[in-house]
Each structure stands twice: as C-alpha cells, then as structure tokens.
Short mmCIF file of C-alpha atoms in Angstrom, two decimals:
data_model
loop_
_atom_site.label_atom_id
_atom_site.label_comp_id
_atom_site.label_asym_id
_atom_site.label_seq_id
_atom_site.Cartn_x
_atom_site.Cartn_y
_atom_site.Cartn_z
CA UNK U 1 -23.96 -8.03 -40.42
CA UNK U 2 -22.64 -5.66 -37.92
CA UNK U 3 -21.26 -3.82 -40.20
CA UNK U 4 -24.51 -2.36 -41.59
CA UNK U 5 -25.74 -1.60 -38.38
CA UNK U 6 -25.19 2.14 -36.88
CA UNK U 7 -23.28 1.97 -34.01
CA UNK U 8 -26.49 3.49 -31.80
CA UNK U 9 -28.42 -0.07 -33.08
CA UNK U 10 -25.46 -2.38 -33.03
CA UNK U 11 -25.26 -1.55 -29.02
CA UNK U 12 -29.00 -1.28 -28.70
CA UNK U 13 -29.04 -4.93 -29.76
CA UNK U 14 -25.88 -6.18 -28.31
CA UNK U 15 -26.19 -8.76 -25.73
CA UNK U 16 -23.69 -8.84 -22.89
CA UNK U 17 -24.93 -11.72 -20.93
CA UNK U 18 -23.40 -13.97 -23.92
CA UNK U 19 -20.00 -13.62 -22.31
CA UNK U 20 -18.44 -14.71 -19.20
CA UNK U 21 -18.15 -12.23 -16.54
CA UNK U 22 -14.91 -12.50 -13.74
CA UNK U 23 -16.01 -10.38 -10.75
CA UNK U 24 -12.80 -7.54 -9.85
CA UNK U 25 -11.74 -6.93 -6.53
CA UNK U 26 -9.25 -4.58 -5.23
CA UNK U 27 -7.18 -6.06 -2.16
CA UNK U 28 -5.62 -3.55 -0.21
CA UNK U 29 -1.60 -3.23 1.46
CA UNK U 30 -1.68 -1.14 3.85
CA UNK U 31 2.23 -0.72 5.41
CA UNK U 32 3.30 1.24 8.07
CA UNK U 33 6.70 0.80 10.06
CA UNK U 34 5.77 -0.21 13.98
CA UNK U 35 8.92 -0.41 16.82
CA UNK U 36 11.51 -0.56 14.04
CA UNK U 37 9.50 -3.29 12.14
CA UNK U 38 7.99 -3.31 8.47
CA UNK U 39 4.28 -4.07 9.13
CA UNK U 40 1.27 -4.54 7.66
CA UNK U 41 -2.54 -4.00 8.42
CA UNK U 42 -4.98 -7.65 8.04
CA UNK U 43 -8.16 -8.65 9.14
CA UNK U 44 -9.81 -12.06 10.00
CA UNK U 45 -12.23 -13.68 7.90
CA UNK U 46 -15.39 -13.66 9.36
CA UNK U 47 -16.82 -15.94 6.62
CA UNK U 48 -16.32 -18.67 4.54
CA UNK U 49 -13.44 -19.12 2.39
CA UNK U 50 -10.77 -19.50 5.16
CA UNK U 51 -13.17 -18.40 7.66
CA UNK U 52 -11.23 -16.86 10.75
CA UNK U 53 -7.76 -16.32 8.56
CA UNK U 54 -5.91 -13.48 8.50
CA UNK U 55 -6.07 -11.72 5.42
CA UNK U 56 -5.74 -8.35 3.84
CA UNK U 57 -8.77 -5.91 3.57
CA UNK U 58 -10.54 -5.87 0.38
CA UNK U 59 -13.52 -4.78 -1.46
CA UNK U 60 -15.25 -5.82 -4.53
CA UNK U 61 -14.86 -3.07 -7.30
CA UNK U 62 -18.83 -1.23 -7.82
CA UNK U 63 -20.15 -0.62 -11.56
CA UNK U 64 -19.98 3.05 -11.35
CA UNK U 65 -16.26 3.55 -9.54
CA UNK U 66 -12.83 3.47 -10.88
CA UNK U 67 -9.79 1.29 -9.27
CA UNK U 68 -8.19 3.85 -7.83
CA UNK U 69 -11.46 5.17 -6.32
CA UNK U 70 -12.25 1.60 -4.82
CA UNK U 71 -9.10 1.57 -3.22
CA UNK U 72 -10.09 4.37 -1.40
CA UNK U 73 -12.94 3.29 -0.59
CA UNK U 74 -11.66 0.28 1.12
CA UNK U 75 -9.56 2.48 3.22
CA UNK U 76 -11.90 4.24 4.30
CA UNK U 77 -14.30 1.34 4.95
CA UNK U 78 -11.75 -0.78 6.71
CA UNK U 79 -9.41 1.80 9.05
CA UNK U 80 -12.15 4.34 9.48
CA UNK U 81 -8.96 7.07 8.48
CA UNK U 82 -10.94 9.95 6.35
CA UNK U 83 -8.15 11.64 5.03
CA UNK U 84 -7.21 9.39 2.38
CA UNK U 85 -6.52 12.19 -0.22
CA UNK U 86 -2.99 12.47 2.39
CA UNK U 87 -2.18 8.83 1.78
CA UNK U 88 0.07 7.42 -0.47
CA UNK U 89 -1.50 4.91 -3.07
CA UNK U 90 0.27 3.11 -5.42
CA UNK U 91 -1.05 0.46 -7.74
CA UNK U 92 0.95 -2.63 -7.05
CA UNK U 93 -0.06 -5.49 -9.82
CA UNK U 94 -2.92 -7.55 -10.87
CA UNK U 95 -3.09 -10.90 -9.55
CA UNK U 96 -5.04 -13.27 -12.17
CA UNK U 97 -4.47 -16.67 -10.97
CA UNK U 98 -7.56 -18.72 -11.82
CA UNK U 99 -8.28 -21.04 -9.17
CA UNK U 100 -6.87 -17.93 -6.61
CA UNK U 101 -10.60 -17.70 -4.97
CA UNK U 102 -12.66 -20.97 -4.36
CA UNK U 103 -15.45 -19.13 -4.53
CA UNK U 104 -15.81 -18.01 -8.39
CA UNK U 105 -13.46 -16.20 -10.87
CA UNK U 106 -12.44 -13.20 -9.33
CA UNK U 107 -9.16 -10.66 -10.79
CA UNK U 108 -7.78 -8.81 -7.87
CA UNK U 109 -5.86 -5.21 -8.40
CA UNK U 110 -3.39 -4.77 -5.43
CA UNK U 111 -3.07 -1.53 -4.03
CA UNK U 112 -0.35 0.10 -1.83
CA UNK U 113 -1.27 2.45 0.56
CA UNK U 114 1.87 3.97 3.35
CA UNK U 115 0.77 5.48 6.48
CA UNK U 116 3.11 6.84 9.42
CA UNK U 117 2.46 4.68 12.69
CA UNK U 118 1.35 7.61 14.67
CA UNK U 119 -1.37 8.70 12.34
CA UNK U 120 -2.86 5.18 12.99
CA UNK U 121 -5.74 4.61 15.33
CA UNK U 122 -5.46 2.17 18.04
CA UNK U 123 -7.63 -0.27 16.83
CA UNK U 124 -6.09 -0.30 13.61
CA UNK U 125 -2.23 -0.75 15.52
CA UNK U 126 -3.69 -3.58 16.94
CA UNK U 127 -4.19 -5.23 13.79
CA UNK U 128 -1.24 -5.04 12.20
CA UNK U 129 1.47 -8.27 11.77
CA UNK U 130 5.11 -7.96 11.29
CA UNK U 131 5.59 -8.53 7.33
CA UNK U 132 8.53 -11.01 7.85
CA UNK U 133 6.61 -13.25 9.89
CA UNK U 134 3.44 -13.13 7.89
CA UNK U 135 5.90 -14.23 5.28
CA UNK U 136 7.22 -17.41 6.97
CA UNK U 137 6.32 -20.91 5.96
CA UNK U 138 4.49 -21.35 9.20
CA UNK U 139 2.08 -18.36 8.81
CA UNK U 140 -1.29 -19.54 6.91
CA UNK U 141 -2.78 -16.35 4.80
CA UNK U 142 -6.15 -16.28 2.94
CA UNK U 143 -6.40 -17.14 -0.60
CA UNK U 144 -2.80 -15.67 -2.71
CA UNK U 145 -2.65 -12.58 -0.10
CA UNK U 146 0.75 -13.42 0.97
CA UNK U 147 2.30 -13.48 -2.84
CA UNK U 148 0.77 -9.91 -2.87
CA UNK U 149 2.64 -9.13 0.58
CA UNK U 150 5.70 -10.18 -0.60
CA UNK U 151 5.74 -8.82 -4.13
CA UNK U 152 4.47 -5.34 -2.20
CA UNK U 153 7.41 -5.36 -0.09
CA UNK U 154 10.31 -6.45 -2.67
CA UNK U 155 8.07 -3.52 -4.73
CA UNK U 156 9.16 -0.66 -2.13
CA UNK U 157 12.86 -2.17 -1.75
CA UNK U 158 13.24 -1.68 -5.17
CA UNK U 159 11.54 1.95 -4.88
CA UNK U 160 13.51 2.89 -1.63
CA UNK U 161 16.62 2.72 -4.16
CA UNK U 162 15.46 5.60 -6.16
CA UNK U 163 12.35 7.76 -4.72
CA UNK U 164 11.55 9.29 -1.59
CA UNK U 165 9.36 6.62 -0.67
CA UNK U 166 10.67 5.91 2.92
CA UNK U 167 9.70 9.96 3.53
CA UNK U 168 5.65 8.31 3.11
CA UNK U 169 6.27 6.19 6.45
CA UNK U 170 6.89 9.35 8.66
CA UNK U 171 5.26 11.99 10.57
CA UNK U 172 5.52 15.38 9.11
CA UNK U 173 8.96 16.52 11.10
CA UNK U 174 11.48 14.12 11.66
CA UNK U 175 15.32 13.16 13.09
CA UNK U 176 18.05 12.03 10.52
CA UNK U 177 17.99 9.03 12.27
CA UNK U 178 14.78 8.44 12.00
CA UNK U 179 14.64 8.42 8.11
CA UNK U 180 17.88 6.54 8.00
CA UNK U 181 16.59 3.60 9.45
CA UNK U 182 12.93 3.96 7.83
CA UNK U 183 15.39 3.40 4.65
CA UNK U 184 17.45 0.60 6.44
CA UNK U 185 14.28 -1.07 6.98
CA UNK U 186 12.86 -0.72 3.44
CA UNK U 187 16.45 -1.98 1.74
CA UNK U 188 16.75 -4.13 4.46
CA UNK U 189 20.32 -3.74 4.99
CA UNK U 190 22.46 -1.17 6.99
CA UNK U 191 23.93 2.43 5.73
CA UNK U 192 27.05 4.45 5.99
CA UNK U 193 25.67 7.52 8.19
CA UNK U 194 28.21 9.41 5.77
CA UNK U 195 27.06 8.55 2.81
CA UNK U 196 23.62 7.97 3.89
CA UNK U 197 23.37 12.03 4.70
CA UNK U 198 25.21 13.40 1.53
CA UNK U 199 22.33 11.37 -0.53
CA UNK U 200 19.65 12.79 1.10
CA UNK U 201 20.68 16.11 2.01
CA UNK U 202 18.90 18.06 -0.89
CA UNK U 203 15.66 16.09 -0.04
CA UNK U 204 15.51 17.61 3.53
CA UNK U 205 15.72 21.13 5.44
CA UNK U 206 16.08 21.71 9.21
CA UNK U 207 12.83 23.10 10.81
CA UNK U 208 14.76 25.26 13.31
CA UNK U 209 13.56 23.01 16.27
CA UNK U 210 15.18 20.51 18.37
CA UNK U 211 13.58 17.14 19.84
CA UNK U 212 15.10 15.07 23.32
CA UNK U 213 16.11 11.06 22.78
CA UNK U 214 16.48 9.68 26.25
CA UNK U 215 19.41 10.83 27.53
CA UNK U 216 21.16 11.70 24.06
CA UNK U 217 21.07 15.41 23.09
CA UNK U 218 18.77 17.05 21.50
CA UNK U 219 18.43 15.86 17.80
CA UNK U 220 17.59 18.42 15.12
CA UNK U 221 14.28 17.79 13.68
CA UNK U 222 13.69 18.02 9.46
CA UNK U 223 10.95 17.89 7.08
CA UNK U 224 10.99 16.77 3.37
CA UNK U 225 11.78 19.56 0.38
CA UNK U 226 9.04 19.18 -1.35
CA UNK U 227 9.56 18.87 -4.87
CA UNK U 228 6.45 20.59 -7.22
CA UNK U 229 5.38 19.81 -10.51
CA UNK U 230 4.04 21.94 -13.25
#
C-alpha cells in the first residue's frame, strides 16, 4: 500500500501516463482604444481549425513556465512589443468548455493585457477590430474567442467603476478630456464633466505644460498620482 512506501519511492514508482492529460493554453486580450473606439488585437488562422478566421493570439502553456509567464510570452511572440514588464496583465477567467477546441481537450486561461494606441506598432494597428463589431451576430470568431471578448470587456466596465484602469489605455501625459472619454468608453455611457473631475481629481496632477486641439486652446496636460505600496 502507498502508505508504506516513503514518499521518495511512492513518486519513484508513480506512473503518470495512467491519467488523462488536457493540454493548457493561454489565449491572449490584448485592448487598446483606437479613434474613440474600444478595440482589440486578432490574428487569422493560418491552419486548420477555422483556418483563415480571425481569432485572438495564443500560445500553448510550456512544462517549465508559469501562466503569467506564458502570457508574456505570447506578447512578445505575437506584437513583437519587448517591454512587457510596462504592460498591464490581468488574468481574466478560465474557459473549460469541453468540446471548445475540435482538435483535443484543451483548458484555456484568458489573459488581459491594455496598451495605449500610440505605443502600438503599425503592423500591430492594422490588426486590430472594433470590439462591438467583433461582437455582432454577423462576425464569425475562432473556437469560444468571442465569449472571452465579451466577458473581457463587461470585465473592465465593471473595473472602470472602481480602479484606475482607464489610466492603462493612455500615453504617459494626458488632457482631462482625454481620460474622460477613455472612461466613457469603458462604462460605455456619458459623464457629467463636473462630477466626472471632482472623482478623479486626487488621481491626477498637472505637468506644468500645455498641448494645442485644433483650433481650441491650449489644454493642460496631466499624468496619473501614482499610488505606492509597501
């Protein structure tokens, strides 16, 4: 019985071929905000399943790496962007539907991963779809990638409410109007500009500089008060 066995023997003669194996995967939502729009990087299958359907990037998950660490990986691998330690990643949910691949059983970890537009290559701008059309009935999407784009996006509403998520889709110095409509976008719903500046006024500082918008005046520009951690 096992239980005479010292652990050191009982793994030395344990057999892990006796069980089933599902493969992981990590699939990968990378959202940016593009001409006022809540988008989304996807590629095209350039193989069986689905061949030549948009879907999102994704990588299977290696023996020796965590999640988290393939995640990265498959940022790196599929946007060529090297400075992934700047991005924000968020683990979204784990999608565990069995017949959700054709192929074989295979558990896929979402990811979220936010990215300012301007910090975006061109080829990668030129990939990316407008996340309420990719949601439409009409839209076909690869295997159950467009449950993951929706629950990704209703995730972020629901985090625009309470965090300083919407600061993740900008560039480094911004207008007030600017992040109100990043957070318009994300809620998906307009804001009091009174209201809307009295909640986030602790959460920003002016940088001292000014920035031209067509023939307004100049707007004052901000960054976000960062908030550190012991």
């Amino acid at each position: 019985m096992n239980q005479d066995l010292s652990e050191e023997e009982f793994l030395r003669r344990y057999r892990s071929e006796s069980y089933e194996k599902p493969s992981v995967a990590v699939d990968l939502l990378i959202f940016t905000i593009k001409n006022e729009k809540l988008c989304i990087y996807m590629t095209k299958r350039q193989a069986h399943p689905f061949l030549g359907g948009l879907c999102l990037p994704g990588v299977f998950v290696k023996m020796d790496e965590t999640l988290e660490e393939a995640a990265k990986r498959c940022f790196i691998e599929k946007t060529g962007f090297r400075k992934e330690s700047e991005i924000y990643f968020e683990q979204l949910y784990t999608f565990s539907g069995i017949h959700r691949d054709p192929r074989m059983r295979i558990i896929s970890v979402a990811y979220i991963a936010l990215v300012p537009f301007e910090r975006l290559l061109q080829s990668e701008k030129e990939q990316l779809y407008v996340v309420e059309e990719l949601l439409s009935e009409d839209v076909k999407v690869a295997f159950d990638h467009k449950d993951m784009i929706a629950y990704g996006k209703e995730r972020m509403k629901n985090k625009a409410e309470y965090s300083r998520i919407a600061f993740a889709f900008l560039p480094e110095t911004f207008t007030l109007p600017q992040l109100q409509k990043t957070y318009e976008i994300l809620l998906d719903k307009p804001l009091y500009k009174a209201n809307f500046r009295k909640k986030v006024q602790d959460m920003v500082e002016e940088t001292g500089e000014m920035v031209l918008s067509g023939a307004h005046r100049p707007s004052k520009l901000y960054r976000e008060v960062k908030v550190w951690k012991n």
